[in-house]
PDB file of C-alpha atoms in Angstrom:
ATOM      1  CA  UNK R 711     110.918 212.400  96.597  1.00 44.00           C
ATOM      2  CA  UNK R 712     107.706 210.499  94.950  1.00 58.00           C
ATOM      3  CA  UNK R 713     104.394 209.649  94.621  1.00 70.00           C
ATOM      4  CA  UNK R 714     103.523 206.297  94.631  1.00 77.00           C
ATOM      5  CA  UNK R 715     100.072 205.954  96.735  1.00 87.00           C
ATOM      6  CA  UNK R 716      97.709 208.496  96.371  1.00 90.00           C
ATOM      7  CA  UNK R 717      96.094 210.440  99.993  1.00 94.00           C
ATOM      8  CA  UNK R 718      92.800 211.483  98.969  1.00 93.00           C
ATOM      9  CA  UNK R 719      92.391 214.804 101.212  1.00 92.00           C
ATOM     10  CA  UNK R 720      88.850 212.292 103.724  1.00 95.00           C
ATOM     11  CA  UNK R 721      92.197 209.578 104.168  1.00 96.00           C
ATOM     12  CA  UNK R 722      94.490 212.594 105.524  1.00 96.00           C
ATOM     13  CA  UNK R 723      91.772 213.611 107.574  1.00 95.00           C
ATOM     14  CA  UNK R 724      91.449 210.902 109.221  1.00 95.00           C
ATOM     15  CA  UNK R 725      95.241 210.314 109.606  1.00 97.00           C
ATOM     16  CA  UNK R 726      95.828 213.691 111.023  1.00 96.00           C
ATOM     17  CA  UNK R 727      92.822 212.885 113.750  1.00 95.00           C
ATOM     18  CA  UNK R 728      96.305 211.693 115.644  1.00 96.00           C
ATOM     19  CA  UNK R 729      97.749 214.783 115.965  1.00 96.00           C
ATOM     20  CA  UNK R 730      97.405 218.188 117.126  1.00 94.00           C
ATOM     21  CA  UNK R 731      98.615 220.461 114.151  1.00 95.00           C
ATOM     22  CA  UNK R 732      95.341 222.793 113.614  1.00 93.00           C
ATOM     23  CA  UNK R 733      93.302 222.988 110.488  1.00 94.00           C
ATOM     24  CA  UNK R 734      94.889 221.737 107.125  1.00 95.00           C
ATOM     25  CA  UNK R 735      95.709 224.935 104.687  1.00 96.00           C
ATOM     26  CA  UNK R 736      97.408 223.034 101.964  1.00 96.00           C
ATOM     27  CA  UNK R 737      97.786 219.216 100.486  1.00 96.00           C
ATOM     28  CA  UNK R 738      99.811 218.336  97.559  1.00 94.00           C
ATOM     29  CA  UNK R 739     101.620 216.109  96.547  1.00 92.00           C
ATOM     30  CA  UNK R 740     106.511 216.248  95.466  1.00 87.00           C
ATOM     31  CA  UNK R 741     107.226 214.824  92.612  1.00 73.00           C
ATOM     32  CA  UNK R 742     110.556 214.467  92.223  1.00 63.00           C
ATOM     33  CA  UNK R 743     112.667 211.510  92.961  1.00 51.00           C
ATOM     34  CA  UNK R 744     112.806 207.895  93.326  1.00 57.00           C
ATOM     35  CA  UNK R 745     111.850 206.053  96.644  1.00 73.00           C
ATOM     36  CA  UNK R 746     109.348 207.391  98.348  1.00 84.00           C
ATOM     37  CA  UNK R 747     105.561 208.845  98.921  1.00 88.00           C
ATOM     38  CA  UNK R 748     105.765 212.106  99.559  1.00 91.00           C
ATOM     39  CA  UNK R 749     103.846 215.297 100.387  1.00 95.00           C
ATOM     40  CA  UNK R 750     103.547 218.668 100.949  1.00 95.00           C
ATOM     41  CA  UNK R 751     100.685 219.320 104.310  1.00 97.00           C
ATOM     42  CA  UNK R 752     100.855 222.829 105.586  1.00 97.00           C
ATOM     43  CA  UNK R 753      98.870 223.464 108.406  1.00 96.00           C
ATOM     44  CA  UNK R 754      97.828 226.628 110.607  1.00 93.00           C
ATOM     45  CA  UNK R 755     100.474 225.850 113.074  1.00 92.00           C
ATOM     46  CA  UNK R 756     103.171 225.208 110.859  1.00 95.00           C
ATOM     47  CA  UNK R 757     104.607 223.198 107.322  1.00 96.00           C
ATOM     48  CA  UNK R 758     105.737 219.199 107.296  1.00 97.00           C
ATOM     49  CA  UNK R 759     106.223 216.338 104.569  1.00 95.00           C
ATOM     50  CA  UNK R 760     104.202 212.938 105.172  1.00 96.00           C
ATOM     51  CA  UNK R 761     105.405 210.345 103.588  1.00 94.00           C
ATOM     52  CA  UNK R 762     104.766 207.219 102.981  1.00 93.00           C
ATOM     53  CA  UNK R 763     107.176 204.136 102.722  1.00 91.00           C
ATOM     54  CA  UNK R 764     107.631 202.258  99.797  1.00 85.00           C
ATOM     55  CA  UNK R 765     109.366 200.334  97.594  1.00 69.00           C
ATOM     56  CA  UNK R 766     113.095 199.617  99.602  1.00 65.00           C
ATOM     57  CA  UNK R 767     112.135 200.546 102.227  1.00 74.00           C
ATOM     58  CA  UNK R 768     112.514 198.201 104.606  1.00 84.00           C
ATOM     59  CA  UNK R 769     110.281 198.544 107.516  1.00 89.00           C
ATOM     60  CA  UNK R 770     112.137 197.164 110.847  1.00 93.00           C
ATOM     61  CA  UNK R 771     114.131 200.030 109.259  1.00 95.00           C
ATOM     62  CA  UNK R 772     112.112 203.050 109.841  1.00 96.00           C
ATOM     63  CA  UNK R 773     112.952 203.413 113.651  1.00 96.00           C
ATOM     64  CA  UNK R 774     116.974 203.696 112.751  1.00 97.00           C
ATOM     65  CA  UNK R 775     116.030 206.223 110.102  1.00 96.00           C
ATOM     66  CA  UNK R 776     114.024 208.808 112.172  1.00 97.00           C
ATOM     67  CA  UNK R 777     115.990 208.333 115.328  1.00 97.00           C
ATOM     68  CA  UNK R 778     118.729 209.278 113.580  1.00 97.00           C
ATOM     69  CA  UNK R 779     117.382 211.931 111.700  1.00 97.00           C
ATOM     70  CA  UNK R 780     116.393 213.069 115.478  1.00 96.00           C
ATOM     71  CA  UNK R 781     119.838 212.409 116.557  1.00 97.00           C
ATOM     72  CA  UNK R 782     121.158 215.315 114.310  1.00 98.00           C
ATOM     73  CA  UNK R 783     118.555 218.135 114.508  1.00 97.00           C
ATOM     74  CA  UNK R 784     118.958 217.800 118.471  1.00 96.00           C
ATOM     75  CA  UNK R 785     122.878 218.444 117.770  1.00 97.00           C
ATOM     76  CA  UNK R 786     121.857 221.388 116.010  1.00 97.00           C
ATOM     77  CA  UNK R 787     122.577 221.062 112.167  1.00 98.00           C
ATOM     78  CA  UNK R 788     119.969 221.155 109.053  1.00 98.00           C
ATOM     79  CA  UNK R 789     118.500 218.129 109.396  1.00 98.00           C
ATOM     80  CA  UNK R 790     114.543 216.944 109.793  1.00 97.00           C
ATOM     81  CA  UNK R 791     112.844 216.240 112.720  1.00 97.00           C
ATOM     82  CA  UNK R 792     109.793 212.921 112.728  1.00 97.00           C
ATOM     83  CA  UNK R 793     106.967 214.214 114.723  1.00 97.00           C
ATOM     84  CA  UNK R 794     105.063 212.254 116.878  1.00 96.00           C
ATOM     85  CA  UNK R 795     101.641 211.689 117.369  1.00 96.00           C
ATOM     86  CA  UNK R 796      99.862 212.758 120.367  1.00 96.00           C
ATOM     87  CA  UNK R 797     100.138 209.092 121.794  1.00 96.00           C
ATOM     88  CA  UNK R 798     104.492 210.169 121.437  1.00 95.00           C
ATOM     89  CA  UNK R 799     104.417 208.188 118.763  1.00 96.00           C
ATOM     90  CA  UNK R 800     106.481 209.459 115.043  1.00 96.00           C
ATOM     91  CA  UNK R 801     106.271 205.667 112.632  1.00 97.00           C
ATOM     92  CA  UNK R 802     102.666 205.589 111.399  1.00 96.00           C
ATOM     93  CA  UNK R 803     100.494 203.192 109.670  1.00 95.00           C
ATOM     94  CA  UNK R 804      98.690 205.082 105.948  1.00 96.00           C
ATOM     95  CA  UNK R 805      96.877 203.174 103.844  1.00 94.00           C
ATOM     96  CA  UNK R 806      98.764 199.798 104.764  1.00 92.00           C
ATOM     97  CA  UNK R 807     102.161 201.559 104.746  1.00 94.00           C
ATOM     98  CA  UNK R 808     104.424 202.686 107.167  1.00 95.00           C
ATOM     99  CA  UNK R 809     104.619 206.130 107.526  1.00 96.00           C
ATOM    100  CA  UNK R 810     105.782 209.412 109.062  1.00 96.00           C
ATOM    101  CA  UNK R 811     105.616 212.985 109.325  1.00 97.00           C
ATOM    102  CA  UNK R 812     108.658 215.019 109.362  1.00 97.00           C
ATOM    103  CA  UNK R 813     109.755 218.986 110.030  1.00 97.00           C
ATOM    104  CA  UNK R 814     109.458 220.775 106.651  1.00 96.00           C
ATOM    105  CA  UNK R 815     113.074 222.507 106.079  1.00 96.00           C
ATOM    106  CA  UNK R 816     113.710 225.876 104.554  1.00 94.00           C
ATOM    107  CA  UNK R 817     115.506 225.941 100.366  1.00 95.00           C
ATOM    108  CA  UNK R 818     115.926 225.019  97.284  1.00 95.00           C
ATOM    109  CA  UNK R 819     118.023 221.993  96.277  1.00 95.00           C
ATOM    110  CA  UNK R 820     120.103 223.351  93.582  1.00 95.00           C
ATOM    111  CA  UNK R 821     120.307 221.550  89.679  1.00 91.00           C
ATOM    112  CA  UNK R 822     124.356 222.731  89.096  1.00 93.00           C
ATOM    113  CA  UNK R 823     126.108 222.714  92.316  1.00 96.00           C
ATOM    114  CA  UNK R 824     128.826 226.019  92.319  1.00 96.00           C
ATOM    115  CA  UNK R 825     132.333 225.735  93.565  1.00 97.00           C
ATOM    116  CA  UNK R 826     131.108 227.785  96.822  1.00 97.00           C
ATOM    117  CA  UNK R 827     127.789 224.949  96.928  1.00 97.00           C
ATOM    118  CA  UNK R 828     130.535 221.468  96.787  1.00 97.00           C
ATOM    119  CA  UNK R 829     132.735 223.447  99.405  1.00 97.00           C
ATOM    120  CA  UNK R 830     129.264 223.861 102.082  1.00 97.00           C
ATOM    121  CA  UNK R 831     128.870 220.368 100.694  1.00 98.00           C
ATOM    122  CA  UNK R 832     132.134 219.648 101.218  1.00 98.00           C
ATOM    123  CA  UNK R 833     131.523 221.343 105.491  1.00 98.00           C
ATOM    124  CA  UNK R 834     128.390 220.102 106.058  1.00 98.00           C
ATOM    125  CA  UNK R 835     128.995 216.240 105.413  1.00 98.00           C
ATOM    126  CA  UNK R 836     132.183 216.329 107.927  1.00 98.00           C
ATOM    127  CA  UNK R 837     130.133 218.054 110.103  1.00 98.00           C
ATOM    128  CA  UNK R 838     127.487 215.439 109.519  1.00 98.00           C
ATOM    129  CA  UNK R 839     129.407 212.334 110.310  1.00 98.00           C
ATOM    130  CA  UNK R 840     131.754 213.900 113.484  1.00 98.00           C
ATOM    131  CA  UNK R 841     127.903 214.638 115.035  1.00 98.00           C
ATOM    132  CA  UNK R 842     126.332 211.339 114.178  1.00 98.00           C
ATOM    133  CA  UNK R 843     129.826 209.960 116.020  1.00 96.00           C
ATOM    134  CA  UNK R 844     127.991 210.074 119.105  1.00 94.00           C
ATOM    135  CA  UNK R 845     124.900 207.811 117.464  1.00 97.00           C
ATOM    136  CA  UNK R 846     125.179 204.276 119.083  1.00 96.00           C
ATOM    137  CA  UNK R 847     122.669 202.630 116.688  1.00 98.00           C
ATOM    138  CA  UNK R 848     124.290 200.636 114.208  1.00 97.00           C
ATOM    139  CA  UNK R 849     122.603 199.156 110.786  1.00 97.00           C
ATOM    140  CA  UNK R 850     124.498 197.104 107.941  1.00 96.00           C
ATOM    141  CA  UNK R 851     125.063 199.102 104.436  1.00 96.00           C
ATOM    142  CA  UNK R 852     122.506 196.247 102.657  1.00 94.00           C
ATOM    143  CA  UNK R 853     123.631 198.169  99.012  1.00 95.00           C
ATOM    144  CA  UNK R 854     127.147 197.970  99.595  1.00 96.00           C
ATOM    145  CA  UNK R 855     129.606 195.034  97.695  1.00 96.00           C
ATOM    146  CA  UNK R 856     127.092 192.472  98.931  1.00 96.00           C
ATOM    147  CA  UNK R 857     124.615 193.833  97.554  1.00 96.00           C
ATOM    148  CA  UNK R 858     126.391 195.226  94.605  1.00 97.00           C
ATOM    149  CA  UNK R 859     126.507 191.199  93.668  1.00 97.00           C
ATOM    150  CA  UNK R 860     123.283 190.635  94.031  1.00 97.00           C
ATOM    151  CA  UNK R 861     121.783 193.760  92.000  1.00 97.00           C
ATOM    152  CA  UNK R 862     124.093 192.276  89.420  1.00 97.00           C
ATOM    153  CA  UNK R 863     122.757 189.049  89.134  1.00 96.00           C
ATOM    154  CA  UNK R 864     118.957 190.738  88.800  1.00 96.00           C
ATOM    155  CA  UNK R 865     120.102 192.965  85.949  1.00 96.00           C
ATOM    156  CA  UNK R 866     122.751 191.795  83.702  1.00 94.00           C
ATOM    157  CA  UNK R 867     120.566 189.003  81.685  1.00 94.00           C
ATOM    158  CA  UNK R 868     119.075 191.730  80.850  1.00 97.00           C
ATOM    159  CA  UNK R 869     121.273 194.475  80.467  1.00 97.00           C
ATOM    160  CA  UNK R 870     122.405 194.351  77.212  1.00 97.00           C
ATOM    161  CA  UNK R 871     119.514 195.842  76.096  1.00 96.00           C
ATOM    162  CA  UNK R 872     119.850 198.857  77.932  1.00 96.00           C
ATOM    163  CA  UNK R 873     123.521 198.804  76.207  1.00 97.00           C
ATOM    164  CA  UNK R 874     125.655 196.635  74.194  1.00 97.00           C
ATOM    165  CA  UNK R 875     128.217 194.677  76.270  1.00 97.00           C
ATOM    166  CA  UNK R 876     127.098 196.276  79.528  1.00 98.00           C
ATOM    167  CA  UNK R 877     126.451 192.985  81.496  1.00 97.00           C
ATOM    168  CA  UNK R 878     129.333 191.640  80.936  1.00 97.00           C
ATOM    169  CA  UNK R 879     131.374 195.310  81.828  1.00 98.00           C
ATOM    170  CA  UNK R 880     129.271 195.191  85.106  1.00 98.00           C
ATOM    171  CA  UNK R 881     130.310 191.440  85.653  1.00 97.00           C
ATOM    172  CA  UNK R 882     134.335 192.504  85.809  1.00 98.00           C
ATOM    173  CA  UNK R 883     133.629 195.705  87.599  1.00 98.00           C
ATOM    174  CA  UNK R 884     132.265 193.811  90.375  1.00 97.00           C
ATOM    175  CA  UNK R 885     134.868 191.176  89.620  1.00 97.00           C
ATOM    176  CA  UNK R 886     137.225 194.219  89.890  1.00 98.00           C
ATOM    177  CA  UNK R 887     135.812 196.100  93.673  1.00 98.00           C
ATOM    178  CA  UNK R 888     135.595 192.339  94.686  1.00 97.00           C
ATOM    179  CA  UNK R 889     139.578 192.017  94.849  1.00 97.00           C
ATOM    180  CA  UNK R 890     140.251 195.419  95.878  1.00 97.00           C
ATOM    181  CA  UNK R 891     137.489 197.365  97.981  1.00 97.00           C
ATOM    182  CA  UNK R 892     139.788 198.377 101.043  1.00 96.00           C
ATOM    183  CA  UNK R 893     139.778 197.760 104.404  1.00 95.00           C
ATOM    184  CA  UNK R 894     140.021 199.263 107.562  1.00 96.00           C
ATOM    185  CA  UNK R 895     139.052 202.541 107.152  1.00 98.00           C
ATOM    186  CA  UNK R 896     136.959 204.593 109.758  1.00 98.00           C
ATOM    187  CA  UNK R 897     133.722 203.588 109.910  1.00 98.00           C
ATOM    188  CA  UNK R 898     130.550 205.396 111.001  1.00 98.00           C
ATOM    189  CA  UNK R 899     127.397 206.101 110.031  1.00 98.00           C
ATOM    190  CA  UNK R 900     126.912 208.124 106.972  1.00 98.00           C
ATOM    191  CA  UNK R 901     124.205 209.119 104.977  1.00 98.00           C
ATOM    192  CA  UNK R 902     124.831 207.194 101.685  1.00 98.00           C
ATOM    193  CA  UNK R 903     122.928 209.267  99.791  1.00 96.00           C
ATOM    194  CA  UNK R 904     123.568 212.423  99.470  1.00 97.00           C
ATOM    195  CA  UNK R 905     122.978 214.030  95.536  1.00 96.00           C
ATOM    196  CA  UNK R 906     122.099 217.714  95.308  1.00 96.00           C
ATOM    197  CA  UNK R 907     118.955 216.830  95.613  1.00 93.00           C
ATOM    198  CA  UNK R 908     119.149 215.813  99.386  1.00 95.00           C
ATOM    199  CA  UNK R 909     120.682 218.823 100.388  1.00 97.00           C
ATOM    200  CA  UNK R 910     118.564 221.740 100.449  1.00 97.00           C
ATOM    201  CA  UNK R 911     120.678 225.913 100.055  1.00 97.00           C
ATOM    202  CA  UNK R 912     119.123 229.310 101.413  1.00 94.00           C
ATOM    203  CA  UNK R 913     121.785 230.753  99.016  1.00 87.00           C
ATOM    204  CA  UNK R 914     125.033 229.178  99.450  1.00 87.00           C
ATOM    205  CA  UNK R 915     124.281 227.871 103.162  1.00 93.00           C
ATOM    206  CA  UNK R 916     122.716 224.613 103.618  1.00 98.00           C
ATOM    207  CA  UNK R 917     119.403 224.542 105.620  1.00 97.00           C
ATOM    208  CA  UNK R 918     118.505 221.397 104.927  1.00 97.00           C
ATOM    209  CA  UNK R 919     119.563 217.515 104.995  1.00 97.00           C
ATOM    210  CA  UNK R 920     117.004 215.027 103.819  1.00 94.00           C
ATOM    211  CA  UNK R 921     116.467 211.467 102.725  1.00 91.00           C
ATOM    212  CA  UNK R 922     118.163 209.229 105.346  1.00 95.00           C
ATOM    213  CA  UNK R 923     116.767 205.979 104.303  1.00 91.00           C
ATOM    214  CA  UNK R 924     119.650 204.738 103.480  1.00 94.00           C
ATOM    215  CA  UNK R 925     121.848 205.692 106.111  1.00 97.00           C
ATOM    216  CA  UNK R 926     123.809 202.672 108.110  1.00 98.00           C
ATOM    217  CA  UNK R 927     126.922 201.780 109.324  1.00 98.00           C
ATOM    218  CA  UNK R 928     130.328 202.305 106.788  1.00 98.00           C
ATOM    219  CA  UNK R 929     133.362 203.539 105.518  1.00 98.00           C
ATOM    220  CA  UNK R 930     132.986 207.670 105.588  1.00 98.00           C
ATOM    221  CA  UNK R 931     134.969 208.620 102.957  1.00 98.00           C
ATOM    222  CA  UNK R 932     132.844 206.074 100.748  1.00 98.00           C
ATOM    223  CA  UNK R 933     130.074 209.334 101.891  1.00 98.00           C
ATOM    224  CA  UNK R 934     132.608 211.606 100.368  1.00 98.00           C
ATOM    225  CA  UNK R 935     133.034 209.234  97.583  1.00 98.00           C
ATOM    226  CA  UNK R 936     129.178 209.307  96.551  1.00 98.00           C
ATOM    227  CA  UNK R 937     129.509 213.163  96.628  1.00 98.00           C
ATOM    228  CA  UNK R 938     132.156 213.482  94.013  1.00 97.00           C
ATOM    229  CA  UNK R 939     129.951 211.148  91.737  1.00 97.00           C
ATOM    230  CA  UNK R 940     126.989 213.323  92.815  1.00 97.00           C
ATOM    231  CA  UNK R 941     128.634 216.631  92.450  1.00 98.00           C
ATOM    232  CA  UNK R 942     131.649 216.797  90.561  1.00 97.00           C
ATOM    233  CA  UNK R 943     130.581 215.990  87.303  1.00 96.00           C
ATOM    234  CA  UNK R 944     128.758 218.726  84.754  1.00 94.00           C
ATOM    235  CA  UNK R 945     125.456 217.867  83.055  1.00 90.00           C
ATOM    236  CA  UNK R 946     127.071 216.203  80.424  1.00 91.00           C
ATOM    237  CA  UNK R 947     129.298 213.438  82.824  1.00 92.00           C
ATOM    238  CA  UNK R 948     132.038 215.512  83.038  1.00 94.00           C
ATOM    239  CA  UNK R 949     134.309 215.469  85.415  1.00 96.00           C
ATOM    240  CA  UNK R 950     134.544 218.596  86.897  1.00 96.00           C
ATOM    241  CA  UNK R 951     138.305 219.237  89.401  1.00 95.00           C
ATOM    242  CA  UNK R 952     137.575 222.805  91.061  1.00 96.00           C
ATOM    243  CA  UNK R 953     133.841 221.067  92.247  1.00 97.00           C
ATOM    244  CA  UNK R 954     135.841 217.968  93.540  1.00 97.00           C
ATOM    245  CA  UNK R 955     139.098 220.034  95.110  1.00 96.00           C
ATOM    246  CA  UNK R 956     137.186 222.377  96.898  1.00 97.00           C
ATOM    247  CA  UNK R 957     134.550 219.577  97.867  1.00 97.00           C
ATOM    248  CA  UNK R 958     137.028 217.525  99.605  1.00 96.00           C
ATOM    249  CA  UNK R 959     139.208 219.883 100.657  1.00 96.00           C
ATOM    250  CA  UNK R 960     136.937 221.963 103.270  1.00 97.00           C
ATOM    251  CA  UNK R 961     135.415 218.599 104.600  1.00 98.00           C
ATOM    252  CA  UNK R 962     139.708 217.663 105.396  1.00 97.00           C
ATOM    253  CA  UNK R 963     138.772 220.868 107.766  1.00 97.00           C
ATOM    254  CA  UNK R 964     135.945 220.197 109.435  1.00 97.00           C
ATOM    255  CA  UNK R 965     137.046 216.076 109.670  1.00 97.00           C
ATOM    256  CA  UNK R 966     140.807 215.232 108.704  1.00 97.00           C
ATOM    257  CA  UNK R 967     140.712 212.570 106.462  1.00 97.00           C
ATOM    258  CA  UNK R 968     143.706 210.198 107.027  1.00 96.00           C
ATOM    259  CA  UNK R 969     146.097 208.716 104.608  1.00 96.00           C
ATOM    260  CA  UNK R 970     144.433 205.313 103.897  1.00 96.00           C
ATOM    261  CA  UNK R 971     141.437 207.232 102.909  1.00 97.00           C
ATOM    262  CA  UNK R 972     143.057 209.759 100.506  1.00 96.00           C
ATOM    263  CA  UNK R 973     144.295 206.607  99.183  1.00 95.00           C
ATOM    264  CA  UNK R 974     141.122 204.511  98.805  1.00 96.00           C
ATOM    265  CA  UNK R 975     139.608 207.278  97.376  1.00 96.00           C
ATOM    266  CA  UNK R 976     139.688 205.687  93.854  1.00 97.00           C
ATOM    267  CA  UNK R 977     138.835 202.785  93.655  1.00 97.00           C
ATOM    268  CA  UNK R 978     135.486 204.265  97.007  1.00 97.00           C
ATOM    269  CA  UNK R 979     134.337 206.570  93.935  1.00 98.00           C
ATOM    270  CA  UNK R 980     134.167 203.231  91.523  1.00 98.00           C
ATOM    271  CA  UNK R 981     132.281 200.953  93.976  1.00 98.00           C
ATOM    272  CA  UNK R 982     129.723 204.396  94.066  1.00 98.00           C
ATOM    273  CA  UNK R 983     129.738 204.675  90.339  1.00 98.00           C
ATOM    274  CA  UNK R 984     128.213 201.348  90.665  1.00 98.00           C
ATOM    275  CA  UNK R 985     126.047 201.082  92.947  1.00 98.00           C
ATOM    276  CA  UNK R 986     123.995 203.817  91.530  1.00 97.00           C
ATOM    277  CA  UNK R 987     124.492 202.591  88.130  1.00 98.00           C
ATOM    278  CA  UNK R 988     122.485 199.219  89.437  1.00 98.00           C
ATOM    279  CA  UNK R 989     120.331 200.794  91.182  1.00 96.00           C
ATOM    280  CA  UNK R 990     119.062 203.374  88.290  1.00 96.00           C
ATOM    281  CA  UNK R 991     119.570 199.830  86.118  1.00 97.00           C
ATOM    282  CA  UNK R 992     117.379 197.911  88.538  1.00 95.00           C
ATOM    283  CA  UNK R 993     114.203 200.474  88.291  1.00 91.00           C
ATOM    284  CA  UNK R 994     115.168 200.716  84.514  1.00 94.00           C
ATOM    285  CA  UNK R 995     114.492 197.641  84.283  1.00 95.00           C
ATOM    286  CA  UNK R 996     111.954 197.171  86.547  1.00 90.00           C
ATOM    287  CA  UNK R 997     109.727 200.454  86.633  1.00 82.00           C
ATOM    288  CA  UNK R 998     106.649 200.922  88.506  1.00 70.00           C
ATOM    289  CA  UNK R 999     103.029 201.732  87.791  1.00 67.00           C
ATOM    290  CA  UNK R1000     101.908 204.434  88.024  1.00 58.00           C
ATOM    291  CA  UNK R1001     104.464 206.654  88.969  1.00 56.00           C
ATOM    292  CA  UNK R1002     104.818 209.869  88.585  1.00 54.00           C
ATOM    293  CA  UNK R1003     108.495 209.951  87.949  1.00 61.00           C
ATOM    294  CA  UNK R1004     110.605 208.672  85.144  1.00 71.00           C
ATOM    295  CA  UNK R1005     113.398 206.291  86.829  1.00 79.00           C
ATOM    296  CA  UNK R1006     116.942 207.829  86.033  1.00 88.00           C
ATOM    297  CA  UNK R1007     118.896 206.610  83.133  1.00 93.00           C
ATOM    298  CA  UNK R1008     121.567 204.769  84.431  1.00 95.00           C
ATOM    299  CA  UNK R1009     123.713 205.490  81.697  1.00 95.00           C
ATOM    300  CA  UNK R1010     125.410 208.954  83.558  1.00 94.00           C
ATOM    301  CA  UNK R1011     126.899 206.638  85.479  1.00 96.00           C
ATOM    302  CA  UNK R1012     128.643 204.552  83.372  1.00 97.00           C
ATOM    303  CA  UNK R1013     130.303 207.702  82.266  1.00 96.00           C
ATOM    304  CA  UNK R1014     130.771 208.558  85.393  1.00 97.00           C
ATOM    305  CA  UNK R1015     132.276 204.984  86.610  1.00 98.00           C
ATOM    306  CA  UNK R1016     134.754 204.632  83.321  1.00 97.00           C
ATOM    307  CA  UNK R1017     135.898 208.176  84.597  1.00 96.00           C
ATOM    308  CA  UNK R1018     137.006 206.614  88.004  1.00 97.00           C
ATOM    309  CA  UNK R1019     138.475 203.232  86.073  1.00 97.00           C
ATOM    310  CA  UNK R1020     140.772 206.134  84.346  1.00 95.00           C
ATOM    311  CA  UNK R1021     141.775 208.064  87.416  1.00 94.00           C
ATOM    312  CA  UNK R1022     145.537 206.525  88.350  1.00 85.00           C
ATOM    313  CA  UNK R1023     145.877 208.396  91.624  1.00 87.00           C
ATOM    314  CA  UNK R1024     143.625 211.066  93.805  1.00 89.00           C
ATOM    315  CA  UNK R1025     145.533 213.658  93.129  1.00 87.00           C
ATOM    316  CA  UNK R1026     144.017 213.481  89.350  1.00 82.00           C
ATOM    317  CA  UNK R1027     140.845 214.523  91.228  1.00 79.00           C
ATOM    318  CA  UNK R1028     141.822 217.479  91.830  1.00 73.00           C
ATOM    319  CA  UNK R1029     144.283 218.716  90.436  1.00 61.00           C
TER     320      UNK R1029
END
């Protein structure tokens, strides 16, 4: 989450005339993340998140994202529910940008997940995949192989200004993944961006799944590979096998991994690491003027990608 577009109190008051939410108590920006503008809104009735969709969000995709969240909330998972106005409409326009109010979820994200946090994440990820097996809408993952190639073309020329040799490294990795990306694995609706800051905990219980704006139809095990990258390295980018073991074994308890999924995990992890290296590299090279937060360092995922390149087989992740 972040703040790129400023919403003043007069603009907010006019916007809230569409709803029946009572008097505003507090309203403040949330200066985290890199994708959209987010505000915490508290009224005399409840607390909400106001999101203005920026940057990569395609307005045509927004009904899909909101329906996905609604589906999970209806299934009893701790996903935010889009709030409809008095005419029954959830997707709005504010300051010329698509916007939506969603329900506020309790809990806090953790900067350094423990093994128990990883276990909870594995269970919740599998429950989410199972719940979404009944979600019939489809959306292609625009940040899979074709998207990585497009991002490479946009960044590779300037990549060496971030680190010498980075451009050729990315080209070689793209070539490898094009030749070796696994086929015919179980697919479904995935989150595709389940970093620790998109999970809210109360103690070790997950009380919030948020930020579904990369949700898409893709390989289910790729979602697990994203989580291995995001949850199973320490703050010095060293892999912690015990965390990966708890994450994957608890996922497997709730949704059994097939043999091909298990065998493909090293390559899926390489793809996930490259995806975040490329998107962070693009943001690093193209900072948004006036953004509250600084783009995240792409080299964090260069380190993780190099680790995955040296993994011989899936067993190396959990021993």
